[in-house]
mmCIF file of C-alpha atoms in Angstrom:
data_model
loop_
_atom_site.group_PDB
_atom_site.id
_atom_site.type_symbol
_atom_site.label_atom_id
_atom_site.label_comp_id
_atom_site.label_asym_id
_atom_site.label_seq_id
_atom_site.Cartn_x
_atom_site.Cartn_y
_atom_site.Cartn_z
ATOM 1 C CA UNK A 1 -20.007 30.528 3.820
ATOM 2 C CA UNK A 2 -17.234 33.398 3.835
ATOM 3 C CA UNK A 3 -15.487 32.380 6.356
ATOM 4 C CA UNK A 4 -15.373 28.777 4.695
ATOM 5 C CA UNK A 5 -13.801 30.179 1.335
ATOM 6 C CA UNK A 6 -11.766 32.718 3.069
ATOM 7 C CA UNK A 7 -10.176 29.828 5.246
ATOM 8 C CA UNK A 8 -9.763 27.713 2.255
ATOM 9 C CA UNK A 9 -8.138 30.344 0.162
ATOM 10 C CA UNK A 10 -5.948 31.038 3.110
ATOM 11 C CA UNK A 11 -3.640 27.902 2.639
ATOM 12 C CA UNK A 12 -2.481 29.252 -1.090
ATOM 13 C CA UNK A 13 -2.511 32.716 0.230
ATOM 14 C CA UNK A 14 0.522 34.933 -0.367
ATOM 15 C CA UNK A 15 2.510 36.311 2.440
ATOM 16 C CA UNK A 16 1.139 40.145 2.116
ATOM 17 C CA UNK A 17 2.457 41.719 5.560
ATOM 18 C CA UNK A 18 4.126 44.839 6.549
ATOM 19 C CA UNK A 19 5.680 43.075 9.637
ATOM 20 C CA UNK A 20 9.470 44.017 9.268
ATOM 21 C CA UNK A 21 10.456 40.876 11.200
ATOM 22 C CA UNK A 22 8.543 38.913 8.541
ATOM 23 C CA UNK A 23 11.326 38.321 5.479
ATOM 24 C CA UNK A 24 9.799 38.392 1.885
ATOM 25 C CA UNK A 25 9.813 35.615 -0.554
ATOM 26 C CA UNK A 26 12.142 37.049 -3.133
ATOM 27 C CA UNK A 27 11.033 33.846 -5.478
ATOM 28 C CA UNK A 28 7.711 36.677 -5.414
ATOM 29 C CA UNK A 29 9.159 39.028 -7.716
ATOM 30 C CA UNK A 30 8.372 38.516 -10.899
ATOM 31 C CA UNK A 31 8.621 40.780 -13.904
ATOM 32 C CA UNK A 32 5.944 42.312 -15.390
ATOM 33 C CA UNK A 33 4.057 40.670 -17.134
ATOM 34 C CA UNK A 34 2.201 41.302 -20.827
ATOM 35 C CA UNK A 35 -0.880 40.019 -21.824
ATOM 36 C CA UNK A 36 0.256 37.676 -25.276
ATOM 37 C CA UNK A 37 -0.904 38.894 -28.590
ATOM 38 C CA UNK A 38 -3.468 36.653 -29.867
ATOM 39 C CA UNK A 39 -4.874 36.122 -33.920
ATOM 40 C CA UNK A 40 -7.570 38.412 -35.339
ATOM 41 C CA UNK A 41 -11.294 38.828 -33.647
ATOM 42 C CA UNK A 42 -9.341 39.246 -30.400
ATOM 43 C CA UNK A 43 -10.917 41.507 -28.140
ATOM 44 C CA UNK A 44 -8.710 43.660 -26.200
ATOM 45 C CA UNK A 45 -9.422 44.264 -22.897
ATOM 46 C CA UNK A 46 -11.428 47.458 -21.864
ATOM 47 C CA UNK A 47 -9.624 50.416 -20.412
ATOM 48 C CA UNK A 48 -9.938 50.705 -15.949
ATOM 49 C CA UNK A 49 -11.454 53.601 -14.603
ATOM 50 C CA UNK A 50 -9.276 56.034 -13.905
ATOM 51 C CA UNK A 51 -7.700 56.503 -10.139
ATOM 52 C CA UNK A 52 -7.722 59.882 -8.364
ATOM 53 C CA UNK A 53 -4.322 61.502 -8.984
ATOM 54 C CA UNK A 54 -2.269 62.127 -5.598
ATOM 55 C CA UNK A 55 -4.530 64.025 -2.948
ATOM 56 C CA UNK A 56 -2.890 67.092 -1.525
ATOM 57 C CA UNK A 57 -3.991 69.039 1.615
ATOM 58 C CA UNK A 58 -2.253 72.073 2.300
ATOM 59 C CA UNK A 59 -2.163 72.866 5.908
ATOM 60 C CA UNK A 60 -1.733 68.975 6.779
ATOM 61 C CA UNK A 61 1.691 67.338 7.358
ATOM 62 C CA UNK A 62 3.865 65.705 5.026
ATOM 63 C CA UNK A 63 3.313 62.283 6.829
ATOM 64 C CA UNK A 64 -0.697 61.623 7.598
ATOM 65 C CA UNK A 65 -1.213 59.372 10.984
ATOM 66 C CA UNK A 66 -5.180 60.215 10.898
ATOM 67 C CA UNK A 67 -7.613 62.625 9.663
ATOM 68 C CA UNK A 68 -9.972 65.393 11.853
ATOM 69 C CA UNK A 69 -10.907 63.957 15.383
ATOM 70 C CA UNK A 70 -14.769 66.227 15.611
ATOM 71 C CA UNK A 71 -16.048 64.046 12.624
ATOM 72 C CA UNK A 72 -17.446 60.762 12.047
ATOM 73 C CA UNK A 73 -15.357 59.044 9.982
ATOM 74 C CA UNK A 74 -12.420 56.716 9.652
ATOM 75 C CA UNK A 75 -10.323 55.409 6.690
ATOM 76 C CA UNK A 76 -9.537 51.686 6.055
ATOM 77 C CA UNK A 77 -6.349 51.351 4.571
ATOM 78 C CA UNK A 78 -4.941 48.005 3.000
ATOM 79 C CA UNK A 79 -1.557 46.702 2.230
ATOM 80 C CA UNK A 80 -2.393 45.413 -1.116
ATOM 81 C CA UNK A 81 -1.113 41.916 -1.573
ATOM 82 C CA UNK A 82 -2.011 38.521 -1.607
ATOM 83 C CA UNK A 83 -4.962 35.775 -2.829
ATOM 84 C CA UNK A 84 -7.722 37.496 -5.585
ATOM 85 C CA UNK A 85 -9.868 35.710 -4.466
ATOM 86 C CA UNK A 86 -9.658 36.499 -1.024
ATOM 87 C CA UNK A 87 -9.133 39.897 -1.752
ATOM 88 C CA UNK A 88 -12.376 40.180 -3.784
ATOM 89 C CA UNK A 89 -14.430 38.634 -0.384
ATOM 90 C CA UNK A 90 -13.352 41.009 1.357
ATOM 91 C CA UNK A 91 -14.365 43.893 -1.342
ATOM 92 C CA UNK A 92 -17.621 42.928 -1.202
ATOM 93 C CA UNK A 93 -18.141 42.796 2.534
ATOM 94 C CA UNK A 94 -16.968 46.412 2.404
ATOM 95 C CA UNK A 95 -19.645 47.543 -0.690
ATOM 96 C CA UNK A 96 -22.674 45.140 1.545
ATOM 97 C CA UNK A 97 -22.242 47.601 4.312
ATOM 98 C CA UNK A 98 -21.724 50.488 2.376
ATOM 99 C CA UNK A 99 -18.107 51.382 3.202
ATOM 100 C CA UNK A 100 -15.283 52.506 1.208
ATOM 101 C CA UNK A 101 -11.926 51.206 1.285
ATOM 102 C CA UNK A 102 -8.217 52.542 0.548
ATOM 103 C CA UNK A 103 -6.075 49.727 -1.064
ATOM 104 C CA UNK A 104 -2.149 50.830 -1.377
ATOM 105 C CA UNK A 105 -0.876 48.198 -3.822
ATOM 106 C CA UNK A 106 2.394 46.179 -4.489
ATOM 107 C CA UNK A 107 3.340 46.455 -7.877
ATOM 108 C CA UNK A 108 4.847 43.032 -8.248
ATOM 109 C CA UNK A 109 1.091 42.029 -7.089
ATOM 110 C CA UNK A 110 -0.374 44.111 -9.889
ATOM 111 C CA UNK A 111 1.601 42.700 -12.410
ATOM 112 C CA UNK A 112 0.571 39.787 -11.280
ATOM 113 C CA UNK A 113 -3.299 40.488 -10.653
ATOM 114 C CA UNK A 114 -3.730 43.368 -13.357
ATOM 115 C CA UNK A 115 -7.431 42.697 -12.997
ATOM 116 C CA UNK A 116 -7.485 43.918 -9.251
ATOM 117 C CA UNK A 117 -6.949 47.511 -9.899
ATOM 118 C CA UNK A 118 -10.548 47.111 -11.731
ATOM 119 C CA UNK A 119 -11.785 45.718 -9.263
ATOM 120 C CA UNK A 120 -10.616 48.114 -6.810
ATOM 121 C CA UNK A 121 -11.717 51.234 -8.286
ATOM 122 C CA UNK A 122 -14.579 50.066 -9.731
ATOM 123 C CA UNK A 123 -16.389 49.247 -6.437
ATOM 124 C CA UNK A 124 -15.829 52.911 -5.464
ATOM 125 C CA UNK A 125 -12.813 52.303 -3.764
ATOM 126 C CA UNK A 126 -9.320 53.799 -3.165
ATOM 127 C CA UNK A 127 -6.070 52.536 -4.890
ATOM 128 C CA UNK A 128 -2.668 53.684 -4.062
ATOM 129 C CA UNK A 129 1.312 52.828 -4.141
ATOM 130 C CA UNK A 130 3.086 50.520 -1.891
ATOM 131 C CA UNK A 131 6.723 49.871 -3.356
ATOM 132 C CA UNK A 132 7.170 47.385 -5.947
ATOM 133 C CA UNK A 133 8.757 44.898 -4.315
ATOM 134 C CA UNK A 134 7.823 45.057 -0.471
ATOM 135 C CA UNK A 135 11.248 45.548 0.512
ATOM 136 C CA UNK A 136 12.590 47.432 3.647
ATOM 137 C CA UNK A 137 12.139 50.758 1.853
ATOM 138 C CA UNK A 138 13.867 52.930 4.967
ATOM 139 C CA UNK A 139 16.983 50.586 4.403
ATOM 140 C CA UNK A 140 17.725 51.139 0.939
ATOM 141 C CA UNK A 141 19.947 53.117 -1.252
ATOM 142 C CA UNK A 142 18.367 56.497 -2.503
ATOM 143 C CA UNK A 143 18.566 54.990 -5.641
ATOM 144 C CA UNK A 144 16.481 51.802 -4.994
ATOM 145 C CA UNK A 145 14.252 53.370 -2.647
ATOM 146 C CA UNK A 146 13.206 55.566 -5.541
ATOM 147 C CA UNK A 147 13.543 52.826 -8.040
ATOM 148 C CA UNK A 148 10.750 51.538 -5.644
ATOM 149 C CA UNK A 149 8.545 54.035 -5.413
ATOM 150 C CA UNK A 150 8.582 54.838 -8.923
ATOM 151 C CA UNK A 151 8.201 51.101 -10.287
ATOM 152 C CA UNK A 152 4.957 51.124 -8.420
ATOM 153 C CA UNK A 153 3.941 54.597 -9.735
ATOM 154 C CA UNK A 154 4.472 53.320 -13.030
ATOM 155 C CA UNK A 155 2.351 50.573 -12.734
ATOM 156 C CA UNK A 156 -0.678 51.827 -11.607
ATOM 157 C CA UNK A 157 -0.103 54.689 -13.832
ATOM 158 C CA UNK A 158 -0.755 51.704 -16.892
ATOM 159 C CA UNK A 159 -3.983 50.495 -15.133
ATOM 160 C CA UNK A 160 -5.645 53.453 -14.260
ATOM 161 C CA UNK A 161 -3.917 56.779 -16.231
ATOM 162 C CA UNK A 162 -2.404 57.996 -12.218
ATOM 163 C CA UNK A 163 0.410 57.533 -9.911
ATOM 164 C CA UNK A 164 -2.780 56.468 -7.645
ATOM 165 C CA UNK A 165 -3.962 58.701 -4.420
ATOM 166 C CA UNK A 166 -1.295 57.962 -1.915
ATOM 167 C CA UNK A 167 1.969 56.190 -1.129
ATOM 168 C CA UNK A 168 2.718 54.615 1.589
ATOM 169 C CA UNK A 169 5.993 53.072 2.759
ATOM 170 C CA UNK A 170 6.751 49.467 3.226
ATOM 171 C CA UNK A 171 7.571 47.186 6.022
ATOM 172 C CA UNK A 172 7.483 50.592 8.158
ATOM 173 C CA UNK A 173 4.904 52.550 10.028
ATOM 174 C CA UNK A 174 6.728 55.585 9.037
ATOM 175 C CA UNK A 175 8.927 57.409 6.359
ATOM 176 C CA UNK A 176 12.339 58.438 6.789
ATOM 177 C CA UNK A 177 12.566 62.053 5.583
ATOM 178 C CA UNK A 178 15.047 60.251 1.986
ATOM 179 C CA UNK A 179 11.913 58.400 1.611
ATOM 180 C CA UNK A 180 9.286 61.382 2.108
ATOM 181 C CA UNK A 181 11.415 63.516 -0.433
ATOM 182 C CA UNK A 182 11.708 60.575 -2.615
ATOM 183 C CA UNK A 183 7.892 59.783 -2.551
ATOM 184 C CA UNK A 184 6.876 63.709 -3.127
ATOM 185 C CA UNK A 185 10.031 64.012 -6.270
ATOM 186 C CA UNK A 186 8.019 60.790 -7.425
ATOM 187 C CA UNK A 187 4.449 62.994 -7.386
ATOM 188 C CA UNK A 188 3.173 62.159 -3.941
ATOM 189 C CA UNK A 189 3.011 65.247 -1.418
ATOM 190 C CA UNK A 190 1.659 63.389 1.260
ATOM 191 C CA UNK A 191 2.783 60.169 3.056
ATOM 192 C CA UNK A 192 0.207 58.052 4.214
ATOM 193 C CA UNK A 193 1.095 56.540 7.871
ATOM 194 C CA UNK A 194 -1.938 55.353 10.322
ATOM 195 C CA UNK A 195 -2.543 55.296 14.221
ATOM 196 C CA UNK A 196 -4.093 51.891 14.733
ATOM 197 C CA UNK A 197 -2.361 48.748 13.421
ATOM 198 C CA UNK A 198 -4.558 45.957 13.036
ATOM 199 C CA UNK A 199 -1.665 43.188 13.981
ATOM 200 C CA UNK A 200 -3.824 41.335 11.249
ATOM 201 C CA UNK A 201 -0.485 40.508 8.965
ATOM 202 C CA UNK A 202 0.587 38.343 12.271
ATOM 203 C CA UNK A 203 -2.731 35.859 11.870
ATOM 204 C CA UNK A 204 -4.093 36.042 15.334
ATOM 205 C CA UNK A 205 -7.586 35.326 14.086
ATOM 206 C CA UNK A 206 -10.793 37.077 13.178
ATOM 207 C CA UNK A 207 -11.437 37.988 16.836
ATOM 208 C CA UNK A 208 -8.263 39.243 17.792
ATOM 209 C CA UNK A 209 -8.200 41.684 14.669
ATOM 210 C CA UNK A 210 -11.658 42.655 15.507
ATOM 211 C CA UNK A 211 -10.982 43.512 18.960
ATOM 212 C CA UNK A 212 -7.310 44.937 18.642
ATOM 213 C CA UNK A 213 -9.080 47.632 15.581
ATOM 214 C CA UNK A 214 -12.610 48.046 18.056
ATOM 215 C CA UNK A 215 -9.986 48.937 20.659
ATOM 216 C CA UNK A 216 -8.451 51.325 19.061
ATOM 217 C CA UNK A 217 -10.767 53.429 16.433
ATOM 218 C CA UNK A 218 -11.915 56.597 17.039
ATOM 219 C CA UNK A 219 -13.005 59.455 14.618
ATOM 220 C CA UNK A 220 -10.086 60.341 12.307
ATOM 221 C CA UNK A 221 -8.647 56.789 12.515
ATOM 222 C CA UNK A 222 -6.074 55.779 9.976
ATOM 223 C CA UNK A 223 -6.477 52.308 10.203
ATOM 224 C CA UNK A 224 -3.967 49.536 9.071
ATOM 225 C CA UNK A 225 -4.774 45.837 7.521
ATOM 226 C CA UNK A 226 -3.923 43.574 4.852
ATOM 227 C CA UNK A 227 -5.794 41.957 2.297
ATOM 228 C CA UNK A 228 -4.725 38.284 1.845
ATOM 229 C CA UNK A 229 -5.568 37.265 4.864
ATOM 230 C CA UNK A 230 -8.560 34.716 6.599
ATOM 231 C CA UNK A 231 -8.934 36.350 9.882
ATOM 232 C CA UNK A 232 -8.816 39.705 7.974
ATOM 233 C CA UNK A 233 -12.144 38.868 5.446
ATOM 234 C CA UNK A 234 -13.617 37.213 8.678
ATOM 235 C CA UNK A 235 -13.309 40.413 10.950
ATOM 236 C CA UNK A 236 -14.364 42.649 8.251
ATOM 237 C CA UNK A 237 -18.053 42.776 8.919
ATOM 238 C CA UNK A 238 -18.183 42.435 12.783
ATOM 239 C CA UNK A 239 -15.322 45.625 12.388
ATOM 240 C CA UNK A 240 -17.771 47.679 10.206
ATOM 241 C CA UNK A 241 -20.821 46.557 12.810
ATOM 242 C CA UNK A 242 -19.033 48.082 15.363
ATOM 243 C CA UNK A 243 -18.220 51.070 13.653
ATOM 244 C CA UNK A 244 -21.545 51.773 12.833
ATOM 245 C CA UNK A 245 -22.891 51.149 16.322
ATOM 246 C CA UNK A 246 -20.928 53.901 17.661
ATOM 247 C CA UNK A 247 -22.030 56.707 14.273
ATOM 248 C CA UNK A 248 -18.676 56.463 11.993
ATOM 249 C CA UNK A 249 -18.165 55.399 8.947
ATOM 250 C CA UNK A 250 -15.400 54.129 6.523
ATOM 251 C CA UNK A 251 -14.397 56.394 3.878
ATOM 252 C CA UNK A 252 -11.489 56.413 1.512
ATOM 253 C CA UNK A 253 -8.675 58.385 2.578
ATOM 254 C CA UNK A 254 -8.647 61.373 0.573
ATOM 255 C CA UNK A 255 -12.631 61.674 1.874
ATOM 256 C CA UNK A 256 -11.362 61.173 5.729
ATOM 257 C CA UNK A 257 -8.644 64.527 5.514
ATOM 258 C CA UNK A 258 -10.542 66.478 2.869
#
C-alpha cells in the first residue's frame, strides 16, 4: 500500500534534489507565508517542540563527512524538500523500525509546509538548515550566500525557538571555506557533509537506492537522501532491514558524532 501512495504522490512531487546539474524551479520561491487572522473563538495554533540548538564537537572538523568508525551506528540525513505527504510516509517507516532521522530543511519548503517541522521533531527526529532557496550556495556572492543561510536560520528559528542542529550546504557535497565561515558567523560550528550519496535525487528506483546506500554504509556513515521522492519512501524499509541485519542503527546526527 506504500509504495502505491508513494508512487501516486510522486507525479505532484516537487523537485527536492541536491544534483547541481539539476536547475531549480525559481517559480518555487515563494515568500513567506502568514497564517490569516481569523474572527474571535479562533484557536491559534500550538507552539512546536523545540529543536536542539547547533551541536558542537570540539576535537571534530569544521566540515563532518561521518561520525566514529568502532561503533554501530549511522546517521540518515535528508535534503528536506518536496510532497507532505510523501514526506510523512516516509517518517513513519523510519519511527516502525525504530530509527531516527536528520531532516536539513529548505526554508522556502517550510514556509510552505510550516506543519512539517512538527512533524519532524515530534517523531523524535532531527531538523536542520539547508539554504532558503536551494540555490548554488558555493557560487554566490558573500552577501547572498549568507542571506541564504540566515533566511533559513530564521525560519526554523520561528517554528521551533533554534537555528536547528546543523547546516548543510546546497547543491554541493561540500563547503567552500566563504561558506563554512558564513555558516559558523550565522551560529553553526560544524558543517554537515556525508560519505555515501544515495543518487536517490536522480530517480533510479527503490532498488537502485537500496543497493547504491547497502553498498556503501558502514559504521559512522553520513548518509545522503531526499525526501520527496517514490523510490526514496520505497527503499526506506528494505535500507533499515539491511542495516539491522548487519548490528547498526540509524541515529540522528548529533547522536552519531557525540
Amino acid at each position: 500500500m506504500l509504495r502505491a501512495a508513494a508512487s501516486a504522490a510522486a507525479a505532484g512531487a516537487l523537485v527536492t534534489g541536491c544534483d547541481p546539474h539539476r536547475a531549480d524551479d525559481p517559480g518555487a520561491v515563494r515568500p513567506a507565508g502568514r497564517p490569516s487572522a481569523s474572527g474571535a473563538g479562533h484557536t491559534p495554533p500550538a507552539p512546536v517542540r523545540a529543536a536542539r540548538p547547533p551541536t558542537r564537537v570540539p576535537g571534530l572538523p569544521v566540515q563532518i563527512e561521518n561520525g566514529p568508525r568502532n561503533g554501530r551506528a549511522v546517521a540518515l540525513t535528508f535534503h528536506g524538500r518536496g510532497d507532505p505527504k510523501m514526506a510523512t510516509a516516509l517518517l513513519g517507516e523510519a519511527e516502525r523500525a525504530g530509527a531516527k532521522v536528520t531532516v536539513l530543511a529548505v526554508g522556502d519548503w517550510l514556509d510552505e509546509q510550516p506543519a512539517m517541522a512538527r512533524r519532524i521533531l515530534d517523531g523524535g527526529h532531527e531538523l536542520g538548515n539547508h539554504t532558503l532557496h536551494h540555490r548554488n550556495i558555493c557560487a554566490l556572492p558573500a552577501a547572498e550566500a549568507y542571506a541564504e543561510i540566515g533566511g533559513c536560520a530564521d525560519r526554523l528559528r520561528k517554528l521551533t525557538g533554534t537555528i536547528g542542529s546543523w547546516f548543510r550546504p546546497s547543491q554541493t557535497r561540500r563547503a567552500t571555506p566563504l561558506v563554512a565561515e558564513l555558516a559558523r558567523k550565522a551560529g553553526y560550528p560544524h558543517v554537515l557533509s556525508y560519505d555515501v550519496d544515495s543518487l536517490d535525487a536522480n530517480d533510479p528506483g527503490a532498488a537502485a537506492v537500496q543497493r547504491t546506500v547497502l553498498d556503501s554504509v558502514g559504521p559512522g556513515s553520513v548518509v545522503s537522501l531526499h525526501l520527496g521522492h517514490a523510490g526514496t519512501v520505497a527503499a526506506l524499509p528494505p535500507i533499515l532491514d539491511g542495516l539491522r541485519r548487519r548490528g547498526l542503527r540509524a541515529v540522528t546526527t548529533t547522536e552519531l558524532v557525540t
